[in-house]
mmCIF file of C-alpha atoms in Angstrom:
data_model
loop_
_atom_site.group_PDB
_atom_site.id
_atom_site.type_symbol
_atom_site.label_atom_id
_atom_site.label_comp_id
_atom_site.label_asym_id
_atom_site.label_seq_id
_atom_site.Cartn_x
_atom_site.Cartn_y
_atom_site.Cartn_z
ATOM 1 C CA MET A 1 13.567 -5.126 16.030
ATOM 2 C CA LEU A 2 10.033 -5.615 14.656
ATOM 3 C CA CYS A 3 10.085 -9.290 15.705
ATOM 4 C CA ARG A 4 11.182 -8.175 19.190
ATOM 5 C CA VAL A 5 8.382 -5.569 19.423
ATOM 6 C CA LEU A 6 5.764 -8.039 18.256
ATOM 7 C CA GLU A 7 7.291 -10.767 20.457
ATOM 8 C CA VAL A 8 7.695 -13.148 17.544
ATOM 9 C CA SER A 9 10.789 -15.169 16.709
ATOM 10 C CA ARG A 10 12.526 -14.609 13.383
ATOM 11 C CA ALA A 11 12.004 -18.251 12.506
ATOM 12 C CA GLY A 12 8.298 -17.901 13.295
ATOM 13 C CA TYR A 13 7.996 -14.807 11.122
ATOM 14 C CA TYR A 14 9.732 -16.408 8.150
ATOM 15 C CA ALA A 15 7.645 -19.567 8.593
ATOM 16 C CA TRP A 16 4.502 -17.418 8.510
ATOM 17 C CA GLU A 17 5.745 -15.414 5.517
ATOM 18 C CA GLY A 18 6.586 -18.537 3.516
ATOM 19 C CA ARG A 19 3.483 -20.545 4.391
ATOM 20 C CA GLU A 20 1.127 -21.862 1.788
ATOM 21 C CA ALA A 21 -2.277 -20.265 1.419
ATOM 22 C CA SER A 22 -5.023 -21.884 3.473
ATOM 23 C CA ALA A 23 -7.820 -23.848 1.869
ATOM 24 C CA ARG A 24 -10.209 -20.956 2.530
ATOM 25 C CA GLN A 25 -7.846 -18.447 0.916
ATOM 26 C CA LYS A 26 -7.541 -20.702 -2.148
ATOM 27 C CA ALA A 27 -11.307 -21.131 -2.294
ATOM 28 C CA ASN A 28 -11.808 -17.372 -2.028
ATOM 29 C CA ALA A 29 -9.299 -16.768 -4.846
ATOM 30 C CA ALA A 30 -11.187 -19.224 -7.048
ATOM 31 C CA LEU A 31 -14.482 -17.606 -6.035
ATOM 32 C CA VAL A 32 -13.196 -14.147 -6.970
ATOM 33 C CA GLU A 33 -12.279 -15.460 -10.416
ATOM 34 C CA ARG A 34 -15.777 -16.924 -10.865
ATOM 35 C CA ILE A 35 -17.367 -13.680 -9.660
ATOM 36 C CA GLN A 36 -15.311 -11.692 -12.130
ATOM 37 C CA GLN A 37 -16.271 -14.057 -14.961
ATOM 38 C CA VAL A 38 -20.002 -13.879 -14.176
ATOM 39 C CA HIS A 39 -19.796 -10.102 -13.887
ATOM 40 C CA GLN A 40 -18.019 -9.827 -17.242
ATOM 41 C CA ASP A 41 -20.459 -12.256 -18.897
ATOM 42 C CA SER A 42 -23.304 -9.979 -17.757
ATOM 43 C CA ARG A 43 -21.584 -7.054 -19.532
ATOM 44 C CA ARG A 44 -20.752 -5.669 -16.060
ATOM 45 C CA THR A 45 -24.411 -5.171 -15.160
ATOM 46 C CA TYR A 46 -24.852 -7.748 -12.385
ATOM 47 C CA GLY A 47 -24.346 -6.752 -8.754
ATOM 48 C CA SER A 48 -23.497 -9.186 -5.972
ATOM 49 C CA PRO A 49 -27.075 -10.540 -5.487
ATOM 50 C CA ARG A 50 -27.443 -11.467 -9.161
ATOM 51 C CA VAL A 51 -23.879 -12.793 -9.300
ATOM 52 C CA GLN A 52 -24.669 -15.010 -6.318
ATOM 53 C CA ALA A 53 -27.847 -16.264 -7.970
ATOM 54 C CA GLU A 54 -25.948 -17.027 -11.199
ATOM 55 C CA LEU A 55 -23.222 -18.900 -9.306
ATOM 56 C CA LYS A 56 -25.914 -20.900 -7.524
ATOM 57 C CA ALA A 57 -27.556 -21.698 -10.885
ATOM 58 C CA GLN A 58 -24.158 -22.890 -12.137
ATOM 59 C CA GLY A 59 -23.975 -25.344 -9.266
ATOM 60 C CA LEU A 60 -21.649 -23.426 -6.971
ATOM 61 C CA PRO A 61 -23.354 -23.308 -3.559
ATOM 62 C CA VAL A 62 -22.149 -20.031 -2.099
ATOM 63 C CA GLY A 63 -23.907 -17.763 0.359
ATOM 64 C CA ARG A 64 -24.904 -14.219 -0.513
ATOM 65 C CA HIS A 65 -22.862 -12.768 2.353
ATOM 66 C CA ARG A 66 -19.701 -14.497 1.164
ATOM 67 C CA VAL A 67 -20.196 -13.200 -2.363
ATOM 68 C CA ALA A 68 -20.924 -9.716 -0.978
ATOM 69 C CA ARG A 69 -17.675 -9.764 1.084
ATOM 70 C CA GLN A 70 -15.645 -10.712 -1.981
ATOM 71 C CA TRP A 71 -17.616 -8.208 -4.067
ATOM 72 C CA ASP A 72 -16.752 -5.403 -1.656
ATOM 73 C CA ALA A 73 -13.065 -6.164 -2.019
ATOM 74 C CA LEU A 74 -13.373 -6.348 -5.806
ATOM 75 C CA THR A 75 -15.188 -3.030 -6.183
ATOM 76 C CA ARG A 76 -13.597 -0.913 -3.425
ATOM 77 C CA PHE A 77 -11.585 1.030 -6.045
ATOM 78 C CA VAL A 78 -14.878 2.225 -7.605
ATOM 79 C CA GLU A 79 -15.843 4.004 -4.385
ATOM 80 C CA ASP A 80 -12.481 5.772 -3.908
ATOM 81 C CA VAL A 81 -10.819 7.000 -7.083
ATOM 82 C CA ARG A 82 -7.504 7.334 -5.236
ATOM 83 C CA LEU A 83 -7.207 3.551 -4.997
ATOM 84 C CA PRO A 84 -5.371 1.958 -7.883
ATOM 85 C CA LEU A 85 -6.719 -1.082 -9.710
ATOM 86 C CA ASP A 86 -3.552 -2.990 -8.890
ATOM 87 C CA ASN A 87 -0.892 -2.863 -6.197
ATOM 88 C CA ASN A 88 2.163 -2.630 -8.453
ATOM 89 C CA ALA A 89 3.323 0.661 -6.940
ATOM 90 C CA SER A 90 3.229 -0.718 -3.389
ATOM 91 C CA GLU A 91 5.024 -3.894 -4.474
ATOM 92 C CA ARG A 92 7.758 -1.836 -6.147
ATOM 93 C CA ALA A 93 8.096 0.296 -2.997
ATOM 94 C CA LEU A 94 8.307 -2.795 -0.782
ATOM 95 C CA ARG A 95 10.941 -4.339 -3.019
ATOM 96 C CA VAL A 96 13.349 -1.552 -2.033
ATOM 97 C CA ALA A 97 12.718 -2.224 1.665
ATOM 98 C CA ALA A 98 13.167 -5.941 1.142
ATOM 99 C CA LEU A 99 16.512 -5.396 -0.562
ATOM 100 C CA GLY A 100 17.783 -3.386 2.394
ATOM 101 C CA ARG A 101 16.303 -5.702 5.050
ATOM 102 C CA LYS A 102 19.604 -7.309 6.025
ATOM 103 C CA ASP A 103 21.403 -3.958 6.014
ATOM 104 C CA PHE A 104 18.782 -2.474 8.301
ATOM 105 C CA LEU A 105 19.495 -5.126 10.947
ATOM 106 C CA PHE A 106 22.946 -3.672 11.562
ATOM 107 C CA VAL A 107 22.256 0.018 12.153
ATOM 108 C CA GLY A 108 23.992 -0.016 15.528
ATOM 109 C CA HIS A 109 21.334 0.944 18.085
ATOM 110 C CA ASP A 110 17.660 1.858 18.378
ATOM 111 C CA ARG A 111 18.159 5.606 17.934
ATOM 112 C CA ALA A 112 20.125 5.058 14.721
ATOM 113 C CA GLY A 113 17.330 2.767 13.539
ATOM 114 C CA ARG A 114 14.722 5.454 14.186
ATOM 115 C CA ASN A 115 16.852 8.022 12.334
ATOM 116 C CA LEU A 116 17.258 5.652 9.409
ATOM 117 C CA ALA A 117 13.496 5.018 9.357
ATOM 118 C CA GLY A 118 12.833 8.758 9.327
ATOM 119 C CA LEU A 119 15.259 9.336 6.476
ATOM 120 C CA TYR A 120 13.897 6.345 4.594
ATOM 121 C CA SER A 121 10.361 7.735 4.976
ATOM 122 C CA LEU A 122 11.479 11.154 3.795
ATOM 123 C CA VAL A 123 13.169 9.716 0.681
ATOM 124 C CA ALA A 124 10.138 7.517 -0.058
ATOM 125 C CA THR A 125 7.787 10.521 0.319
ATOM 126 C CA CYS A 126 9.974 12.559 -2.034
ATOM 127 C CA SER A 127 9.956 9.749 -4.568
ATOM 128 C CA ALA A 128 6.161 9.392 -4.293
ATOM 129 C CA ASN A 129 5.825 13.135 -5.004
ATOM 130 C CA GLY A 130 8.300 13.030 -7.913
ATOM 131 C CA ILE A 131 10.890 15.113 -6.058
ATOM 132 C CA ASN A 132 14.647 14.623 -6.140
ATOM 133 C CA PRO A 133 15.460 13.951 -2.439
ATOM 134 C CA ARG A 134 18.864 15.610 -2.663
ATOM 135 C CA GLU A 135 17.413 18.865 -4.082
ATOM 136 C CA TYR A 136 14.603 18.789 -1.492
ATOM 137 C CA LEU A 137 16.929 18.280 1.468
ATOM 138 C CA SER A 138 19.519 20.820 0.334
ATOM 139 C CA ASP A 139 16.767 23.476 -0.034
ATOM 140 C CA VAL A 140 14.818 22.638 3.129
ATOM 141 C CA LEU A 141 17.862 22.342 5.371
ATOM 142 C CA LEU A 142 18.849 25.880 4.415
ATOM 143 C CA ARG A 143 15.301 27.274 4.848
ATOM 144 C CA VAL A 144 14.271 25.524 8.048
ATOM 145 C CA GLN A 145 16.374 27.692 10.367
ATOM 146 C CA TYR A 146 14.691 30.927 9.183
ATOM 147 C CA HIS A 147 11.219 29.585 8.351
ATOM 148 C CA PRO A 148 8.440 30.516 10.819
ATOM 149 C CA ALA A 149 7.493 27.592 13.062
ATOM 150 C CA SER A 150 3.778 28.299 12.494
ATOM 151 C CA ARG A 151 4.238 27.559 8.766
ATOM 152 C CA LEU A 152 6.567 24.557 9.048
ATOM 153 C CA ASP A 153 4.100 22.380 7.129
ATOM 154 C CA GLU A 154 5.026 24.366 3.977
ATOM 155 C CA LEU A 155 8.361 22.583 4.004
ATOM 156 C CA LEU A 156 6.836 19.115 3.728
ATOM 157 C CA PRO A 157 7.527 17.441 0.353
ATOM 158 C CA GLY A 158 4.013 17.902 -1.113
ATOM 159 C CA PRO A 159 3.611 21.644 -0.410
ATOM 160 C CA TRP A 160 7.296 22.229 -1.154
ATOM 161 C CA SER A 161 6.963 20.716 -4.668
ATOM 162 C CA ARG A 162 3.821 22.752 -5.394
ATOM 163 C CA ARG A 163 5.584 25.978 -4.309
ATOM 164 C CA LEU A 164 8.596 25.084 -6.440
ATOM 165 C CA ALA A 165 6.349 24.402 -9.454
ATOM 166 C CA ALA A 166 4.559 27.739 -8.941
ATOM 167 C CA ASN A 167 7.901 29.610 -8.736
ATOM 168 C CA THR A 168 9.275 28.041 -11.923
ATOM 169 C CA SER A 169 6.169 28.742 -14.032
#
């Protein structure tokens, strides 16, 4: 369905997914490693201008803007503490979707696919909040019919788990 929406053939998608990294991507990966090494050698005191000057002194002709672009990507997690240093959690989450990829192709029709996507999102949100999806759904499905519509956001997984934690302590 995604290939249809994006107007891309399946073969084209899998060819794109399995392609080799471009020369520029390979060069950027090598540059990031060199930037990290220079930064560590400076006892993490050099910023991108001094790293660029050091790389130039080492014989690697690289522009300051290119180093700065790579530097921004390397240090983005410093600016926002919510960002992890690695992407292991997202890779683990995507592994589940990849395992079900073939099953998801045979959901029957578009409405069933949207329902499956909604349920999948709900289960993933519960897992991300450390909630047992079965307990959450059994509680919320009983409450939703009597819960005021103006306070429906209280039944979302995050607020629900905080309320449950407050009631148990």
